[in-house]
Tab-separated table of C-alpha atoms in Angstrom:
chain	number	residue	atom	x	y	z
A	1	UNK	CA	-19.562	-11.773	-7.957
A	2	UNK	CA	-18.394	-13.509	-4.806
A	3	UNK	CA	-20.967	-14.918	-2.354
A	4	UNK	CA	-22.271	-13.124	0.719
A	5	UNK	CA	-20.019	-15.050	3.106
A	6	UNK	CA	-16.969	-13.885	1.167
A	7	UNK	CA	-18.221	-10.304	0.994
A	8	UNK	CA	-18.560	-10.147	4.766
A	9	UNK	CA	-14.958	-11.300	5.234
A	10	UNK	CA	-13.513	-9.100	2.490
A	11	UNK	CA	-15.234	-5.985	3.787
A	12	UNK	CA	-14.781	-6.699	7.494
A	13	UNK	CA	-11.533	-8.548	8.272
A	14	UNK	CA	-8.927	-6.417	10.029
A	15	UNK	CA	-5.939	-8.485	8.890
A	16	UNK	CA	-5.545	-10.881	5.950
A	17	UNK	CA	-2.739	-12.973	4.500
A	18	UNK	CA	-1.354	-12.031	1.078
A	19	UNK	CA	0.894	-14.242	-1.038
A	20	UNK	CA	2.908	-13.646	-4.194
A	21	UNK	CA	5.204	-15.962	-6.150
A	22	UNK	CA	8.993	-16.012	-6.452
A	23	UNK	CA	11.180	-16.502	-9.542
A	24	UNK	CA	12.202	-19.941	-8.238
A	25	UNK	CA	8.583	-21.138	-8.188
A	26	UNK	CA	7.931	-20.630	-4.507
A	27	UNK	CA	5.536	-18.365	-2.653
A	28	UNK	CA	5.988	-15.694	-0.009
A	29	UNK	CA	3.182	-14.972	2.439
A	30	UNK	CA	2.745	-11.940	4.677
A	31	UNK	CA	-0.048	-10.196	6.564
A	32	UNK	CA	-1.633	-6.847	5.695
A	33	UNK	CA	-4.535	-4.723	6.877
A	34	UNK	CA	-6.673	-4.056	3.788
A	35	UNK	CA	-9.220	-1.914	5.679
A	36	UNK	CA	-12.136	-3.191	3.652
A	37	UNK	CA	-10.679	-2.597	0.184
A	38	UNK	CA	-12.910	-4.657	-2.068
A	39	UNK	CA	-15.381	-3.990	-4.879
A	40	UNK	CA	-17.832	-6.830	-5.346
A	41	UNK	CA	-19.249	-5.633	-8.658
A	42	UNK	CA	-15.811	-5.160	-10.199
A	43	UNK	CA	-14.417	-8.328	-8.622
A	44	UNK	CA	-11.455	-6.493	-7.158
A	45	UNK	CA	-9.686	-6.514	-3.800
A	46	UNK	CA	-6.528	-4.821	-2.620
A	47	UNK	CA	-4.322	-3.339	0.056
A	48	UNK	CA	-1.865	-0.498	0.493
A	49	UNK	CA	1.814	-0.604	1.295
A	50	UNK	CA	4.893	1.602	1.299
A	51	UNK	CA	7.926	2.131	-0.920
A	52	UNK	CA	9.852	1.044	2.145
A	53	UNK	CA	9.062	-2.566	1.160
A	54	UNK	CA	10.280	-2.597	-2.451
A	55	UNK	CA	10.985	-6.319	-2.849
A	56	UNK	CA	7.312	-7.195	-2.448
A	57	UNK	CA	6.340	-4.619	-5.054
A	58	UNK	CA	9.044	-5.742	-7.474
A	59	UNK	CA	7.972	-9.371	-7.214
A	60	UNK	CA	4.340	-8.495	-7.867
A	61	UNK	CA	5.225	-6.276	-10.829
A	62	UNK	CA	7.313	-9.068	-12.366
A	63	UNK	CA	4.645	-11.716	-11.753
A	64	UNK	CA	1.186	-10.366	-10.900
A	65	UNK	CA	-0.301	-13.666	-9.654
A	66	UNK	CA	-1.399	-13.051	-6.049
A	67	UNK	CA	-3.738	-14.536	-3.448
A	68	UNK	CA	-5.582	-13.191	-0.406
A	69	UNK	CA	-6.643	-15.403	2.512
A	70	UNK	CA	-9.396	-14.019	4.764
A	71	UNK	CA	-8.616	-16.394	7.573
A	72	UNK	CA	-9.529	-14.830	10.924
A	73	UNK	CA	-12.397	-12.724	12.214
A	74	UNK	CA	-10.349	-11.507	15.172
A	75	UNK	CA	-10.881	-7.798	15.997
A	76	UNK	CA	-12.719	-7.200	12.709
A	77	UNK	CA	-16.313	-6.551	11.704
A	78	UNK	CA	-17.235	-9.604	9.613
A	79	UNK	CA	-19.954	-11.945	10.869
A	80	UNK	CA	-19.101	-14.806	8.499
A	81	UNK	CA	-17.434	-18.007	9.734
A	82	UNK	CA	-16.036	-18.870	6.286
A	83	UNK	CA	-12.454	-19.213	5.133
A	84	UNK	CA	-12.066	-17.231	1.907
A	85	UNK	CA	-9.277	-17.572	-0.663
A	86	UNK	CA	-9.265	-14.916	-3.397
A	87	UNK	CA	-6.852	-15.295	-6.329
A	88	UNK	CA	-6.189	-12.815	-9.120
A	89	UNK	CA	-3.719	-10.677	-11.031
A	90	UNK	CA	-2.453	-7.519	-9.401
A	91	UNK	CA	-1.590	-4.080	-10.687
A	92	UNK	CA	0.157	-1.390	-8.673
A	93	UNK	CA	-0.875	2.245	-8.446
A	94	UNK	CA	2.384	4.000	-7.563
A	95	UNK	CA	0.847	7.459	-7.757
A	96	UNK	CA	-2.706	7.351	-6.381
A	97	UNK	CA	-4.773	10.497	-6.703
A	98	UNK	CA	-5.317	12.771	-3.697
A	99	UNK	CA	-8.995	11.778	-3.831
A	100	UNK	CA	-8.148	8.098	-3.564
A	101	UNK	CA	-5.738	8.685	-0.702
A	102	UNK	CA	-8.283	10.799	1.142
A	103	UNK	CA	-11.028	8.201	0.730
A	104	UNK	CA	-8.685	5.473	1.954
A	105	UNK	CA	-7.624	7.422	5.046
A	106	UNK	CA	-11.241	8.110	5.942
A	107	UNK	CA	-12.265	4.453	5.500
A	108	UNK	CA	-9.238	3.158	7.413
A	109	UNK	CA	-10.200	4.938	10.639
A	110	UNK	CA	-12.979	2.423	11.310
A	111	UNK	CA	-10.329	-0.328	11.315
A	112	UNK	CA	-7.192	1.384	12.603
A	113	UNK	CA	-8.499	4.225	14.740
A	114	UNK	CA	-8.695	7.982	14.355
A	115	UNK	CA	-5.878	9.651	12.441
A	116	UNK	CA	-3.648	11.910	14.516
A	117	UNK	CA	-3.921	15.570	13.458
A	118	UNK	CA	-1.953	18.736	14.172
A	119	UNK	CA	1.172	20.485	12.822
A	120	UNK	CA	3.656	18.007	14.315
A	121	UNK	CA	1.625	14.915	13.441
A	122	UNK	CA	0.929	16.196	9.929
A	123	UNK	CA	4.676	16.592	9.344
A	124	UNK	CA	5.576	13.271	10.923
A	125	UNK	CA	2.916	11.303	9.039
A	126	UNK	CA	3.138	13.139	5.701
A	127	UNK	CA	4.963	10.329	3.862
A	128	UNK	CA	3.012	7.621	5.666
A	129	UNK	CA	-0.297	9.115	4.512
A	130	UNK	CA	0.607	10.666	1.152
A	131	UNK	CA	3.139	8.213	-0.264
A	132	UNK	CA	0.973	5.114	-0.108
A	133	UNK	CA	1.084	2.535	-2.893
A	134	UNK	CA	-2.090	0.644	-3.818
A	135	UNK	CA	-2.006	-2.991	-4.894
A	136	UNK	CA	-5.231	-3.848	-6.757
A	137	UNK	CA	-6.074	-7.433	-7.709
A	138	UNK	CA	-8.649	-8.266	-10.360
A	139	UNK	CA	-9.915	-11.627	-9.178
A	140	UNK	CA	-10.214	-14.757	-11.286
A	141	UNK	CA	-11.348	-17.105	-8.526
A	142	UNK	CA	-12.903	-16.840	-5.064
A	143	UNK	CA	-13.113	-20.062	-3.047
A	144	UNK	CA	-15.160	-20.243	0.138
A	145	UNK	CA	-15.074	-22.953	2.803
A	146	UNK	CA	-17.686	-23.279	5.518
A	147	UNK	CA	-15.283	-22.701	8.429
A	148	UNK	CA	-12.002	-20.945	9.159
A	149	UNK	CA	-10.110	-24.235	9.134
A	150	UNK	CA	-10.936	-24.661	5.409
A	151	UNK	CA	-12.907	-27.762	6.261
A	152	UNK	CA	-16.362	-28.715	5.115
A	153	UNK	CA	-17.917	-27.854	1.782
A	154	UNK	CA	-16.210	-25.557	-0.719
A	155	UNK	CA	-17.843	-23.274	-3.272
A	156	UNK	CA	-15.920	-21.646	-6.103
A	157	UNK	CA	-16.881	-18.480	-7.965
A	158	UNK	CA	-15.013	-17.750	-11.193
A	159	UNK	CA	-12.372	-20.010	-12.752
A	160	UNK	CA	-12.643	-23.711	-11.808
A	161	UNK	CA	-10.284	-25.030	-9.160
A	162	UNK	CA	-7.156	-26.338	-10.958
A	163	UNK	CA	-5.573	-29.763	-10.763
A	164	UNK	CA	-2.805	-30.369	-8.236
A	165	UNK	CA	0.604	-29.073	-9.360
A	166	UNK	CA	3.453	-31.496	-9.957
A	167	UNK	CA	6.205	-31.868	-7.381
A	168	UNK	CA	9.160	-29.522	-7.800
A	169	UNK	CA	12.844	-30.299	-8.171
A	170	UNK	CA	14.817	-30.011	-4.964
A	171	UNK	CA	16.964	-26.861	-4.528
A	172	UNK	CA	20.708	-27.157	-5.112
A	173	UNK	CA	21.524	-26.496	-1.446
A	174	UNK	CA	19.262	-29.294	-0.250
A	175	UNK	CA	15.814	-29.387	1.280
A	176	UNK	CA	16.633	-29.607	4.984
A	177	UNK	CA	16.210	-26.792	7.529
A	178	UNK	CA	18.673	-23.900	7.347
A	179	UNK	CA	17.512	-22.170	10.516
A	180	UNK	CA	17.276	-23.496	14.061
A	181	UNK	CA	13.909	-25.259	14.230
A	182	UNK	CA	13.724	-25.355	18.030
A	183	UNK	CA	14.471	-21.632	18.207
A	184	UNK	CA	11.879	-20.965	15.532
A	185	UNK	CA	9.239	-22.794	17.567
A	186	UNK	CA	9.952	-20.485	20.493
A	187	UNK	CA	9.608	-17.457	18.222
A	188	UNK	CA	6.176	-18.460	16.903
A	189	UNK	CA	4.824	-19.775	20.208
A	190	UNK	CA	2.789	-16.595	20.765
A	191	UNK	CA	1.676	-16.232	17.132
A	192	UNK	CA	-1.524	-18.293	16.812
A	193	UNK	CA	-2.510	-17.605	13.185
A	194	UNK	CA	-0.484	-19.891	10.926
A	195	UNK	CA	-0.677	-20.504	7.191
A	196	UNK	CA	1.324	-21.959	4.301
A	197	UNK	CA	1.377	-20.889	0.660
A	198	UNK	CA	2.563	-22.618	-2.501
A	199	UNK	CA	2.361	-21.941	-6.228
A	200	UNK	CA	-0.629	-23.672	-7.793
A	201	UNK	CA	-0.729	-25.327	-11.194
A	202	UNK	CA	-2.302	-22.218	-12.773
A	203	UNK	CA	0.348	-19.877	-11.372
A	204	UNK	CA	-1.729	-18.463	-8.527
A	205	UNK	CA	-0.560	-18.902	-4.929
A	206	UNK	CA	-2.681	-21.165	-2.742
A	207	UNK	CA	-2.872	-20.189	0.941
A	208	UNK	CA	-4.034	-22.733	3.520
A	209	UNK	CA	-4.460	-22.604	7.310
A	210	UNK	CA	-2.287	-25.086	9.203
A	211	UNK	CA	-1.635	-26.396	12.688
A	212	UNK	CA	1.895	-27.073	13.913
A	213	UNK	CA	1.696	-30.418	15.692
A	214	UNK	CA	5.370	-30.778	16.579
A	215	UNK	CA	8.924	-30.340	15.376
A	216	UNK	CA	12.232	-32.174	15.063
A	217	UNK	CA	15.464	-31.854	13.112
A	218	UNK	CA	13.528	-32.336	9.849
A	219	UNK	CA	11.372	-29.264	10.437
A	220	UNK	CA	7.856	-28.307	11.524
A	221	UNK	CA	5.214	-31.046	11.418
A	222	UNK	CA	1.980	-29.652	10.020
A	223	UNK	CA	-1.668	-30.620	9.996
A	224	UNK	CA	-3.463	-29.254	6.935
A	225	UNK	CA	-6.974	-29.297	5.508
A	226	UNK	CA	-7.703	-32.693	3.989
A	227	UNK	CA	-7.087	-33.089	0.280
A	228	UNK	CA	-5.891	-29.546	-0.397
A	229	UNK	CA	-2.132	-29.971	-0.325
A	230	UNK	CA	-0.550	-31.802	-3.286
A	231	UNK	CA	1.819	-34.705	-2.569
A	232	UNK	CA	5.546	-34.422	-3.044
A	233	UNK	CA	8.001	-31.658	-2.291
A	234	UNK	CA	7.856	-27.989	-3.239
A	235	UNK	CA	8.974	-24.518	-2.258
A	236	UNK	CA	6.506	-22.872	0.089
A	237	UNK	CA	6.033	-19.890	2.336
A	238	UNK	CA	4.927	-19.968	5.967
A	239	UNK	CA	3.362	-17.209	8.047
A	240	UNK	CA	2.734	-17.033	11.778
A	241	UNK	CA	1.248	-13.824	13.153
A	242	UNK	CA	-0.857	-12.153	15.808
A	243	UNK	CA	-2.479	-8.743	16.107
A	244	UNK	CA	-4.395	-6.667	18.616
A	245	UNK	CA	-7.454	-4.392	18.126
A	246	UNK	CA	-6.779	-1.714	15.493
A	247	UNK	CA	-3.381	-3.413	14.981
A	248	UNK	CA	-1.959	-1.504	17.946
A	249	UNK	CA	0.460	-4.300	18.765
A	250	UNK	CA	1.275	-7.112	16.355
A	251	UNK	CA	3.829	-9.802	15.680
A	252	UNK	CA	4.752	-11.608	12.491
A	253	UNK	CA	7.216	-14.286	11.418
A	254	UNK	CA	7.574	-15.013	7.693
A	255	UNK	CA	9.463	-18.040	6.408
A	256	UNK	CA	10.501	-19.526	3.114
A	257	UNK	CA	11.370	-23.182	2.878
A	258	UNK	CA	10.604	-26.641	1.573
A	259	UNK	CA	7.307	-28.405	2.147
A	260	UNK	CA	7.097	-32.170	1.752
A	261	UNK	CA	3.804	-34.036	1.833
A	262	UNK	CA	3.617	-37.835	2.096
A	263	UNK	CA	1.060	-40.356	3.288
A	264	UNK	CA	2.592	-39.972	6.752
A	265	UNK	CA	2.006	-36.224	6.934
A	266	UNK	CA	3.494	-32.855	6.030
A	267	UNK	CA	6.866	-31.476	7.129
A	268	UNK	CA	8.031	-27.921	6.550
A	269	UNK	CA	11.800	-27.293	6.533
A	270	UNK	CA	12.449	-23.541	7.017
A	271	UNK	CA	15.233	-21.974	4.947
A	272	UNK	CA	14.858	-18.275	5.810
A	273	UNK	CA	13.144	-16.498	8.688
A	274	UNK	CA	12.247	-12.848	9.219
A	275	UNK	CA	10.370	-11.290	12.098
A	276	UNK	CA	8.448	-8.089	12.693
A	277	UNK	CA	6.906	-6.679	15.856
A	278	UNK	CA	4.972	-3.476	16.501
A	279	UNK	CA	4.577	-2.050	20.010
A	280	UNK	CA	1.163	-2.203	21.744
A	281	UNK	CA	1.241	1.549	22.377
A	282	UNK	CA	-0.566	3.785	19.893
A	283	UNK	CA	1.636	6.868	20.211
A	284	UNK	CA	4.857	4.874	19.904
A	285	UNK	CA	3.433	2.895	16.986
A	286	UNK	CA	2.329	6.056	15.169
A	287	UNK	CA	5.730	7.684	15.605
A	288	UNK	CA	7.448	4.509	14.385
A	289	UNK	CA	5.209	4.318	11.306
A	290	UNK	CA	5.902	7.938	10.431
A	291	UNK	CA	9.668	7.651	10.815
A	292	UNK	CA	9.844	4.366	8.871
A	293	UNK	CA	7.815	5.865	6.022
A	294	UNK	CA	10.149	8.877	5.846
A	295	UNK	CA	13.231	6.671	5.861
A	296	UNK	CA	11.737	4.232	3.342
A	297	UNK	CA	10.933	6.991	0.864
A	298	UNK	CA	14.378	8.580	1.287
A	299	UNK	CA	16.079	5.235	0.720
A	300	UNK	CA	13.890	4.411	-2.298
A	301	UNK	CA	14.810	7.713	-3.928
A	302	UNK	CA	18.485	7.471	-3.006
A	303	UNK	CA	19.169	3.900	-4.198
A	304	UNK	CA	17.046	4.062	-7.342
A	305	UNK	CA	14.238	1.848	-6.063
A	306	UNK	CA	11.537	4.405	-6.876
A	307	UNK	CA	12.756	4.771	-10.465
A	308	UNK	CA	13.112	1.012	-10.883
A	309	UNK	CA	9.557	0.454	-9.679
A	310	UNK	CA	8.260	3.092	-12.068
A	311	UNK	CA	9.996	1.350	-14.963
A	312	UNK	CA	8.599	-2.029	-13.948
A	313	UNK	CA	5.106	-0.579	-13.552
A	314	UNK	CA	5.273	1.037	-17.006
A	315	UNK	CA	6.435	-2.265	-18.517
A	316	UNK	CA	3.669	-4.182	-16.759
A	317	UNK	CA	1.072	-1.723	-18.066
A	318	UNK	CA	2.483	-2.072	-21.590
A	319	UNK	CA	2.411	-5.866	-21.390
A	320	UNK	CA	-1.185	-5.775	-20.167
A	321	UNK	CA	-2.149	-3.584	-23.107
A	322	UNK	CA	-0.554	-6.032	-25.550
A	323	UNK	CA	-2.468	-8.988	-24.114
A	324	UNK	CA	-5.700	-7.077	-24.611
């Protein structure tokens, strides 16, 4: 049972950050629009996605430890000023019932706007609406800070906050930047919401808000909440993003890299960088979503992704049954 401040954010934030772990012990962080998916009594939160993004689903099925950061009240409905970090183990519903899909579409209109209807729109958006995949996370810990900068007092519901994880071994290819840092700074200049994620000692990702205070050949210089980032070096994800009302227009830059924390500060050396932008025009955005969903489903069926995900989901369900 998370506190009221967390409930307001979970039910009302338009966009949240989601992180999952990688086989190498790092963390990837991206943004999603959960449209209020959260059940306080069951201690469960979630979001929906598409088969067009199979790597995310595969990673979660192989290691279900995930985290959600409710980090901005922009364009949403929450009245809380708290930063909320929810951590739990995820399961994936690859074949949601028509009733669940219908309820989701109805609830999403308050966040994303009215659904386009008509013969052409129904055909265009068929896969986008009917081939959704639900990611449900049964929470083990919800941490709440007094403000969006994760400063001030912290309350924890559920499992106690773990000890700091040990530093990780450096990757074989070195820890320095592998992308142009100056160019990266230009790319994220208009993306004000910035966060990092790393794998905690208990296996769950930890997502923290950060400020980029500068950059040089070593990477991005970060300012983080006091006492929340463990010393040493480790693999970490970085997210910079922005979004407009009803997500009609958004930008996102996701990075993986090496984070080093010393007494002098924190430096993030980016190793990979991917960007995404959606046009600020509803009709163009809707058409793009429909076409991408059609292509994603076709590709997933053609290259075996859909079958592979089904096998992984069945194995994950079997493993869960054994642990019980």
